[in-house]
XYZ file of C-alpha atoms in Angstrom:
507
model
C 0.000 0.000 0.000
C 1.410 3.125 -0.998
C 1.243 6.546 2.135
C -2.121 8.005 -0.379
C -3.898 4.778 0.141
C -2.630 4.611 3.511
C -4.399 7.519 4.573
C -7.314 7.483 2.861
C -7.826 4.117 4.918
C -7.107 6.069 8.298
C -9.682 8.279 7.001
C -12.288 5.842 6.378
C -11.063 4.182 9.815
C -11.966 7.142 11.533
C -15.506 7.903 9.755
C -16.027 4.304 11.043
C -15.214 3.818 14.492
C -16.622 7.488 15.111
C -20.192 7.090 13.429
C -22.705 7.650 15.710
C -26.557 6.441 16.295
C -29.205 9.257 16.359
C -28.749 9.194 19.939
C -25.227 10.488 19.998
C -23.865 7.298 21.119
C -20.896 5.428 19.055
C -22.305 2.628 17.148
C -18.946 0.766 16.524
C -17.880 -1.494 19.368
C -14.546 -0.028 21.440
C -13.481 -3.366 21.838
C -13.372 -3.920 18.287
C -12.043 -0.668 17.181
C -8.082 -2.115 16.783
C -5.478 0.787 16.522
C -3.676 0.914 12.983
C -0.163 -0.040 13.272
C 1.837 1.220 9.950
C 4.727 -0.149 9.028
C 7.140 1.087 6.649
C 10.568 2.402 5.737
C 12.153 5.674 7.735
C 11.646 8.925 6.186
C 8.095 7.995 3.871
C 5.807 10.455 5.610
C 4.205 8.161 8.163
C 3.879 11.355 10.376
C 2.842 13.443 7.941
C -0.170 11.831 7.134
C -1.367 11.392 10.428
C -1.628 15.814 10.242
C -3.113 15.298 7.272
C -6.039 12.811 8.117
C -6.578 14.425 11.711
C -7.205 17.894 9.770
C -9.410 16.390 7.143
C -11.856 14.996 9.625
C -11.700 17.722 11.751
C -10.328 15.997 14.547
C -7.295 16.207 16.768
C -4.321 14.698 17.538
C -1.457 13.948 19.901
C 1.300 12.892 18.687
C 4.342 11.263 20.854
C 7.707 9.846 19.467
C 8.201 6.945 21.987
C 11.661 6.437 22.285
C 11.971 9.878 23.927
C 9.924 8.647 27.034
C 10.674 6.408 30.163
C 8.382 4.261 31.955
C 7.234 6.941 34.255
C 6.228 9.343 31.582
C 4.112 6.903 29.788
C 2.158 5.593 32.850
C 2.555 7.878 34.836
C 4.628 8.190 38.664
C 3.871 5.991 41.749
C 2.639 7.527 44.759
C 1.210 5.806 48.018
C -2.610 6.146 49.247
C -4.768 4.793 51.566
C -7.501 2.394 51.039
C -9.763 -0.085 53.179
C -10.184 -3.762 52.437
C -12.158 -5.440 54.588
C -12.677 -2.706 57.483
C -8.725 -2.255 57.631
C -6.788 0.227 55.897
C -3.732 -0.200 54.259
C -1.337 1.515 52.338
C -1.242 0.869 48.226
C 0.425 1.795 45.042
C -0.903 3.673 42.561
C 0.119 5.767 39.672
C -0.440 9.408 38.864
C -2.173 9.949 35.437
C 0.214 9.155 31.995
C 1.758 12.272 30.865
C 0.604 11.297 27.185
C -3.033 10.627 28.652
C -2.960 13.481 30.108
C -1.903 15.549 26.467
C -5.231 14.156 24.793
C -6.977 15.321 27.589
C -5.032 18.955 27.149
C -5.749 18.495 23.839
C -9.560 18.126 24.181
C -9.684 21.516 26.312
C -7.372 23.860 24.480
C -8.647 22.634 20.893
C -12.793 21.702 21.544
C -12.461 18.871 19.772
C -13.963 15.716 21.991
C -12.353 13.416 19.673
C -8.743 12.326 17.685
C -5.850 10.510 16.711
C -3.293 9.185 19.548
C -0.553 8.837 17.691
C 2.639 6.578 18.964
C 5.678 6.724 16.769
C 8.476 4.135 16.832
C 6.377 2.213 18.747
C 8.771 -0.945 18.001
C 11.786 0.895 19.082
C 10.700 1.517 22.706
C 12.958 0.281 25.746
C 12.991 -2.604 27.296
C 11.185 -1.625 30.422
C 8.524 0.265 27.728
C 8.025 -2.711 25.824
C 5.160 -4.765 28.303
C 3.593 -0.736 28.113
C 3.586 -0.569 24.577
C 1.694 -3.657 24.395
C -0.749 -3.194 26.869
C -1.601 0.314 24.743
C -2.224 -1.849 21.718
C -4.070 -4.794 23.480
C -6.211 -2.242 26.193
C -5.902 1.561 24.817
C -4.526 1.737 28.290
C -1.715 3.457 29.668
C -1.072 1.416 32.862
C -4.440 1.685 35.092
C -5.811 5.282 33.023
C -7.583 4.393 29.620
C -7.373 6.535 26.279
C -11.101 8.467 26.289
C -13.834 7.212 23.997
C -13.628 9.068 20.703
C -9.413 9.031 20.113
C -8.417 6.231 18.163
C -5.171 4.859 18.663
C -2.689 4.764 15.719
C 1.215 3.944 15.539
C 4.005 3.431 13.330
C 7.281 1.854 13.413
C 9.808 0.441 11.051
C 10.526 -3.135 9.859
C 13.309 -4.723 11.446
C 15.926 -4.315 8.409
C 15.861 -0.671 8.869
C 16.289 -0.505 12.681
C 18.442 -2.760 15.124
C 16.533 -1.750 17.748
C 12.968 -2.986 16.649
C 11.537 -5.337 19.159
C 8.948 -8.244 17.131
C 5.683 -7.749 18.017
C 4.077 -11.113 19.023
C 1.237 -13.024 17.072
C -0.903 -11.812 20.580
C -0.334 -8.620 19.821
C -0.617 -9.081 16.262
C -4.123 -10.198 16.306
C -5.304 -7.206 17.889
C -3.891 -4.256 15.475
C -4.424 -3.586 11.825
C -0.982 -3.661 10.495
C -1.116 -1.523 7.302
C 2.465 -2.066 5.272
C 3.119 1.346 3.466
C 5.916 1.432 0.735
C 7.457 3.958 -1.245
C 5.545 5.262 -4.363
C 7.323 8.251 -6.367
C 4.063 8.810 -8.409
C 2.005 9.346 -5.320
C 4.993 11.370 -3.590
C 5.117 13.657 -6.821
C 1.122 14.762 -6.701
C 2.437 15.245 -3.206
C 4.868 17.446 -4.156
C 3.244 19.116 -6.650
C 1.012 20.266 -4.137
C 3.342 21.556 -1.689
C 5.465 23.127 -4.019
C 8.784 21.297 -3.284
C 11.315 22.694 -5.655
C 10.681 22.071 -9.398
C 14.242 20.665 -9.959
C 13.557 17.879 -7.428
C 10.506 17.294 -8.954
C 11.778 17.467 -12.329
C 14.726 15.075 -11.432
C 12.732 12.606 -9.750
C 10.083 12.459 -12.934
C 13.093 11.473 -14.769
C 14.763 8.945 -12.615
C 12.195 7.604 -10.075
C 14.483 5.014 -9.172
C 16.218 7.383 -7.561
C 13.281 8.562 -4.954
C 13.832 6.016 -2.093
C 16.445 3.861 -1.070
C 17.499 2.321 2.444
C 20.541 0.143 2.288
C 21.665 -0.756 5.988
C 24.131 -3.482 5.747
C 27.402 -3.910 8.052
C 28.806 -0.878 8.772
C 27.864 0.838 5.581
C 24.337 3.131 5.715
C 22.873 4.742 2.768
C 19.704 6.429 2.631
C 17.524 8.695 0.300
C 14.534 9.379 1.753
C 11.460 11.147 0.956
C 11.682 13.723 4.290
C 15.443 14.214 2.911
C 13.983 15.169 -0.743
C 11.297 17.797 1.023
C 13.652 19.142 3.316
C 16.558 19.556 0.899
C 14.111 21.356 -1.432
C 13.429 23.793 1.435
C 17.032 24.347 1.925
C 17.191 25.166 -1.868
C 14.799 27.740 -2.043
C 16.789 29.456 1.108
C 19.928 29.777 -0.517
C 18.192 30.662 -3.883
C 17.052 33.756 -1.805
C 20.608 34.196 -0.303
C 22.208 33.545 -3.773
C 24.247 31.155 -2.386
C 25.573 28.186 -4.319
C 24.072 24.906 -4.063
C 26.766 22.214 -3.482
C 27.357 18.590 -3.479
C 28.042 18.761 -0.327
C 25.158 20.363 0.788
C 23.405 18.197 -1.000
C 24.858 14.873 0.281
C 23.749 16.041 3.762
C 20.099 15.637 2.454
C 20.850 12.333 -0.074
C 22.933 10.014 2.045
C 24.041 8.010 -1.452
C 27.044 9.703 -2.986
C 26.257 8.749 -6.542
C 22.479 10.351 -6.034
C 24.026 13.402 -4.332
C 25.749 14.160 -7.054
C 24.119 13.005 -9.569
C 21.008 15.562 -8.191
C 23.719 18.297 -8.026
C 24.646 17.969 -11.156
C 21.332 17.855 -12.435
C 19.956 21.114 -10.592
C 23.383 22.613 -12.209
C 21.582 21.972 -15.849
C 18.443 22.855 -14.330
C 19.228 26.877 -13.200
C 21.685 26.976 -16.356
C 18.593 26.314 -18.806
C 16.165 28.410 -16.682
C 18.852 31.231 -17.394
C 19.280 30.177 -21.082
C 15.733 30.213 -22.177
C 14.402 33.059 -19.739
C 10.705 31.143 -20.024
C 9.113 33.652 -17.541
C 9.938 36.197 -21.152
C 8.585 33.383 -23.158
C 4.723 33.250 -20.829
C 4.648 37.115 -20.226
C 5.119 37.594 -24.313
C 7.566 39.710 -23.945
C 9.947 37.931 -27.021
C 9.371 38.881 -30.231
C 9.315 36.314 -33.229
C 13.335 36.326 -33.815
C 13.940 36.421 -30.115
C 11.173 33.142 -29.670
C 12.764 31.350 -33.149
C 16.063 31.361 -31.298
C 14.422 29.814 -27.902
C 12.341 27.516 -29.950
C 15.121 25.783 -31.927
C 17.393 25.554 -29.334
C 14.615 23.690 -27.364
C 14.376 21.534 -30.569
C 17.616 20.601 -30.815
C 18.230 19.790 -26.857
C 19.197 16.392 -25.922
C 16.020 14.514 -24.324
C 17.589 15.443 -20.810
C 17.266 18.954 -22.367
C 14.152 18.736 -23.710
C 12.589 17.302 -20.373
C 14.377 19.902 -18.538
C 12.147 23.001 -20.478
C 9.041 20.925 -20.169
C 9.276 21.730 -16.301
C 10.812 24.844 -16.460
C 7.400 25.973 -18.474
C 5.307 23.919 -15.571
C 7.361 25.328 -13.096
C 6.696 29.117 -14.341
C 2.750 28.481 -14.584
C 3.050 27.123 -11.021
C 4.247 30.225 -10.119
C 2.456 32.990 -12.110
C -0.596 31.304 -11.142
C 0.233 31.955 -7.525
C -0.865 35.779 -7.836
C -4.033 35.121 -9.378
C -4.901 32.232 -6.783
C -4.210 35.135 -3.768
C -6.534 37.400 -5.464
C -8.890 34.961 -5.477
C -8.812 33.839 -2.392
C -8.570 37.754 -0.739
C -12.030 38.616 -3.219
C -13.945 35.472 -1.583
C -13.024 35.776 1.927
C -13.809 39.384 1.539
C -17.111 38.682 -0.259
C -18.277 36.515 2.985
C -16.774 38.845 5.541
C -18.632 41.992 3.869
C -21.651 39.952 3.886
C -21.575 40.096 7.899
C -20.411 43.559 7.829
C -23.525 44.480 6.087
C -25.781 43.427 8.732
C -23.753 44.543 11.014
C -24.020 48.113 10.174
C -27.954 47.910 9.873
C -27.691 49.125 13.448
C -25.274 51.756 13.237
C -25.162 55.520 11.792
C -22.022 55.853 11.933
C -19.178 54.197 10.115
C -16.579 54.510 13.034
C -18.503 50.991 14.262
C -16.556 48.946 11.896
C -13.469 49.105 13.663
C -15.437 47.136 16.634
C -16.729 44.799 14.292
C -12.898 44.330 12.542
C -11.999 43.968 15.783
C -14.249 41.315 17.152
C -13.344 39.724 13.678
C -9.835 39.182 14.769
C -10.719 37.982 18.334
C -12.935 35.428 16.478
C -10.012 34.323 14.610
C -7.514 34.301 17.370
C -9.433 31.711 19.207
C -10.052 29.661 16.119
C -6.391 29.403 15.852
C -5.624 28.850 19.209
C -8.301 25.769 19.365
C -6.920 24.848 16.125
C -9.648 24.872 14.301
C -8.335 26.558 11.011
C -4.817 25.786 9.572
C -1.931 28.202 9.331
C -2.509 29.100 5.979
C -5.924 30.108 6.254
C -5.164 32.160 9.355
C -2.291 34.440 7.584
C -5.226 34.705 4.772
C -8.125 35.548 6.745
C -5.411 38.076 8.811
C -5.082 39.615 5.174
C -8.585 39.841 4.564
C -8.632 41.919 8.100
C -6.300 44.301 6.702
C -7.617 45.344 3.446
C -11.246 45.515 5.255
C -8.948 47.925 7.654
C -7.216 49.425 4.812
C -11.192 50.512 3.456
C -11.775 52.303 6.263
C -8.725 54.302 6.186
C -9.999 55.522 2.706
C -13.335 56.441 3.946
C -12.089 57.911 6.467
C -9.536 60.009 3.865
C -12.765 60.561 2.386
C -14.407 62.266 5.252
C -17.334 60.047 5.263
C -18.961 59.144 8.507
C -22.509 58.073 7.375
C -22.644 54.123 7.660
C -24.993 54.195 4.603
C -22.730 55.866 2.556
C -19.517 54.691 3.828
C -20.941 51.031 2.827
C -21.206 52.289 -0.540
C -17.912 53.331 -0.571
C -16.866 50.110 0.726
C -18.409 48.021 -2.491
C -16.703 50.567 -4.842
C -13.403 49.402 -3.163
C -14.634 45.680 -3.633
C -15.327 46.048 -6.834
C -12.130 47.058 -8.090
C -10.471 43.857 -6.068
C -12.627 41.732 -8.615
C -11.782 43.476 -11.532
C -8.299 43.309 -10.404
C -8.989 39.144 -10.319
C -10.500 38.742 -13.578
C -7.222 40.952 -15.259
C -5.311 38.128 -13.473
C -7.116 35.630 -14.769
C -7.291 36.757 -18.566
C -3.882 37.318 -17.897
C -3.037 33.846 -16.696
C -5.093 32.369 -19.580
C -2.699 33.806 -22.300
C 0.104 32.511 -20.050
C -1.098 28.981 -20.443
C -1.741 30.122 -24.465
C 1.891 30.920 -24.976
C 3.039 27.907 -22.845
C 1.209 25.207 -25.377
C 2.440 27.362 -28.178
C 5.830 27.601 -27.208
C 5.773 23.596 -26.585
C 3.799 23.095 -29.971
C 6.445 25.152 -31.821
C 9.492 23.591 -30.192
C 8.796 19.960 -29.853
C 5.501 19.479 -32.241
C 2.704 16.693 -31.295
C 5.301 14.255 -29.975
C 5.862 12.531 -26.309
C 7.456 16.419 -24.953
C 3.643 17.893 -25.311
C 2.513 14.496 -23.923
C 4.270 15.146 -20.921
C 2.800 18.618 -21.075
C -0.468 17.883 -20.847
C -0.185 14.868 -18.466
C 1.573 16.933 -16.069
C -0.904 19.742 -16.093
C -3.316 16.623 -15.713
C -1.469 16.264 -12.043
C -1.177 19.861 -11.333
C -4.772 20.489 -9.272
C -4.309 24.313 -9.356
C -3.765 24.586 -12.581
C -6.728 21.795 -13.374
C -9.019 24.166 -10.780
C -8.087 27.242 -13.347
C -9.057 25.544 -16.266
C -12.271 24.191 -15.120
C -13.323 27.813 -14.579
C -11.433 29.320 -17.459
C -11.203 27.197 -20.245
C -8.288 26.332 -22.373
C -9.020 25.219 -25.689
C -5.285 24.244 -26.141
C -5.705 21.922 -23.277
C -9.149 20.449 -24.185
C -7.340 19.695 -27.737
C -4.699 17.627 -26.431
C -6.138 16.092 -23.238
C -8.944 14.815 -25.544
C -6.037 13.179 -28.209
C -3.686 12.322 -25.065
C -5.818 11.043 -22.516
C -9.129 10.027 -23.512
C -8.555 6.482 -22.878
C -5.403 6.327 -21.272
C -4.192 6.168 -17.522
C -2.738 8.859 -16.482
C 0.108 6.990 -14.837
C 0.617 4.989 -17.827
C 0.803 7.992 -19.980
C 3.443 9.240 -17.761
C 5.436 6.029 -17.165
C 5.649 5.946 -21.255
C 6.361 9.491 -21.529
C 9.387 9.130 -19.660
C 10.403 5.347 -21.098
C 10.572 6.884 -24.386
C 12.518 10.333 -23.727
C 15.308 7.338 -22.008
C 15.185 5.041 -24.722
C 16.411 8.345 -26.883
C-alpha cells in the first residue's frame, strides 16, 4: 500500500469507528475498534499523514515519538494512598495519570475537539522496560491503570526490522489485535504530493526522470545509505533558502540531504543543468510575451535541438513558471472570496449603526474570532495568515473612507463596495492574464517539440497539477481540451506518464 492509500484508509477508519446512532452514542464497538499499526521504511511520511487525516476529519491529535519517554512518563509516577479492604486500611500503590493521557486530555480543552488521533511513533523501538507498556496500549488503549477516552483512536508506526536494530517483534498476541497496514514507497504518489506543496521544481523534475532514484534504504554492516522522501522535502526547502541568499548549491550540501554519494551528485549535477537552462531560455519572457518572433525562433530551436535530458528539462521549467504565475491570481482569489463573505456580515452589522466609526469594533471582534479559532486549532496556518489579510484590506477601506471624510454608515458602505469592486476586476485581469500565459506555454511547446511525447508530458503533467486543473475548469483552455482529448481520452494517467518518460530514455 502506498502513504495516499494509507491515509485514505485512516480516514475511512476514523468515519467508522466514530459514526454515531441518532442518539449520539458510538455505534462501533470499542473493543473492536483495533489501533492501525503502519509499518514502513524511515523517512516515507508516516507522520505526515497522520496531520493530514486528523485535519481532514476535523479531529485532533497527539502525537508522541516513543523512544523519547521512560516508563514513568508513559504511565505515569507511583505515589502511596490509603484504602480499606475489609474494614482495615492499608497503604497501596498507585500511579499518577500518563503524561501522554494526560496531552489528549489537554488536547480536548485547548482545541474543543472531543475526539482524535493518539498517535505513537516508533512504537517498536521503545525500551525494554517500555516494551510490556507498549503492548498493553495496543491490546487495552490503556496506559497502565488510566484508559485513552472514547472518541481518540489509537494509531502507531514503526519500522521493519531491516531498517532498525533496535525494533523489538511484536508477538502473534499482539498481532491479532492491530491492523498492520504495510506502506511502501511510491514516487508517483509522492510527486502529486509534491506538486502540491510546491517542493522545488528541480527535485521534482529530477525525480520524474529517474524515479528510481526517490527512495532507497541500504543498511548493511557498517555501511548506511539512505535517500529518503523527508530528505527530498527538506533539501528542497534548503534550496529555495539559498536561492534567496544567492548562495551556491553544493554537493556537499546536497549529500547532507541524499545520504548516497552517486544520487548526491548526480542531483547536483542535475539542478546545475536545471538553473543553467532556466537562465538560457528566460521562459518567464517566453509566458509574459515579452519575445518577439526572432527572439522566440532562437528559444524555440534551441529547445528543438536539446538532448532529451534537455528537452525534459524546459518541459518543467514551463510547468514550473505556470506554477508560479498562477500563484498571484490564486491570492486574489482567495482575498475577493473571503472578503465577499466577511462583507456579507459587515452588512448586517451596520444595519444598526449611523455611523461608520462601528466597523473598527466589528474588525476587531473579527480578529478575536479568529484568534481563538487558531488557538483551538480549528483553522490551519494558511488560512489564518489569509483571513489576517482579509482583516487588513477591510482595515485598509476604512482608512480611505475615512480620507474621504465620510462618517454616514450608509454611505460609507457604498464606498466600501466601490473598493470591492475594483479587487474583482483586479482578479478577472489576473485571470485573462493567466489564460494567455497557459496560451503561450502550449504554443511555445507546440512550436518547439511538435505533437510528440514532450507535449505528452505537457499535458499529463498539467493533468497532475490540481491548481492549474481548478483554473481551467473555470477558465477554459481550448489548447488543453485539444490535447487532453487526443492524449488522454482512454489512457491512464500513470501509464501515460510512465511511457512518456520510457521513451525520452530510450532516446
Amino acid at each position: 500500500m502506498n502513504i495516499q492509500e494509507a491515509k485514505r484508509e485512516i480516514c475511512n477508519t476514523l468515519k467508522a469507528y466514530l459514526s454515531k446512532d441518532e442518539n449520539g452514542n458510538y455505534t462501533y464497538p470499542v473493543i473492536r475498534q483495533r489501533p492501525v499499526l503502519l509499518m514502513g521504511p524511515p523517512g516515507i511520511g508516516k507522520t505526515a499523514i497522520m496531520e493530514q487525516a486528523a485535519r481532514e476529519c476535523g479531529v485532533g491529535l497527539v502525537s508522541y515519538t516513543i523512544t523519547h519517554h521512560t516508563r514513568q512518563s508513559a504511565i505515569g509516577l507511583p505515589e502511596i494512598v490509603k484504602k480499606t479492604y475489609g474494614g482495615r486500611e492499608m497503604t497501596v500503590t498507585e500511579y499518577t495519570m500518563s503524561e501522554i493521557v494526560a496531552s489528549v486530555y489537554d488536547c480536548m480543552e485547548h482545541t474543543g475537539k472531543k475526539e482524535g488521533i493518539l498517535f505513537i511513533d516508533e512504537i517498536n523501538c521503545a525500551s525494554e522496560t517500555l516494551a510490556p507498556v507498549m503492548l498493553a496500549l495496543l491490546q487495552n488503549k490503556t496506559f497502565g491503570s488510566h484508559k485513552i477516552p472514547d472518541g481518540w483512536v489509537l494509531a502507531a508506526a514503526g519500522n521493519p526490522p531491516q531498517y532498525n536494530k533496535s525494533v523489538r517483534e511484536f508477538d502473534i498476541v499482539t498481532l491479532d489485535r492491530v491492523r498492520e497496514i504495510s506502506i511502501e514507497p511510491d514516487c508517483d504518489v509522492w510527486l502529486k504530493y509534491a506538486w502540491k506543496n510546491k517542493i522545488h521544481q528541480s527535485i521534482i523534475s529530477y525525480l520524474s526522470l529517474k524515479k528510481q532514484n526517490f527512495y532507497i534504504v541500504e543498511n548493511t554492516g557498517e555501511s548506511k545509505t539512505f535517500v529518503t522522501a523527508r530528505g527530498w522535502e527538506d533539501l528542497s526547502r534548503l534550496i529555495e533558502g539559498y536561492e534567496e541568499l544567492d548562495v551556491p548549491v553544493t554537493e556537499e550540501l546536497t549529500g547532507q540531504f541524499i545520504h548516497k554519494e552517486e544520487i548526491a551528485r548526480d542531483f547536483c549535477l542535475y539542478y546545475r543543468l536545471y538553473t543553467k537552462y532556466d537562465t538560457d531560455y528566460g521562459i518567464s519572457g517566453i509566458l509574459k510575451g515579452n519575445l518577439d518572433r526572432d527572439e522566440m525562433l532562437k528559444k524555440e530551436n534551441m529547445a528543438s535541438k536539446g538532448s532529451f535530458e534537455e528537452r525534459f528539462t524546459v518541459v518543467h521549467l514551463v510547468l514550473a513558471a505556470l506554477i508560479s504565475d498562477l500563484e498571484e491570481y490564486s491570492d486574489q482569489d482567495r482575498l475577493v472570496t473571503g472578503l465577499y463573505s466577511i462583507l456579507g456580515h459587515l452588512k448586517k452589522y451596520l444595519e444598526s449603526y449611523a455611523d461608520i466609526g462601528c466597523t473598527e469594533e466589528f474588525i476587531l471582534q473579527q480578529k478575536k474570532s479568529l484568534q481563538v479559532k487558531m488557538e483551538k486549532e480549528l483553522i490551519s496556518p494558511r488560512q489564518y495568515r489569509e483571513q489576517k489579510k482579509i482583516h487588513k484590506k477591510l482595515e485598509e477601506y476604512i482608512i480611505k473612507i475615512k480620507e474621504e471624510h465620510i462618517n454616514n454608515a450608509e454611505k460609507g458602505w457604498e464606498r466600501i463596495k466601490t473598493y470591492f469592486q475594483e479587487e474583482v476586476i483586479k482578479r478577472k485581469s489576473l485571470a485573462a492574464g493567466y489564460s494567455k500565459e497557459l496560451d503561450r506555454a502550449f504554443e511555445f511547446i507546440r512550436d518547439s517539440f511538435g505533437d510528440d511525447q514532450e507535449m505528452v508530458l505537457f499535458v499529463s503533467e498539467i493533468t497532475q497539477n490540481p491548481q492549474i486543473i481548478d483554473f481551467i475548469g473555470q477558465f477554459g483552455c481550448d489548447f488543453y481540451f485539444k490535447y487532453s482529448d487526443r492524449f488522454l481520452g482512454n489512457t491512464q494517467e500513470k501509464a501515460l506518464r510512465e511511457e512518456c518518460i520510457n521513451i525520452l530514455n530510450r532516446k
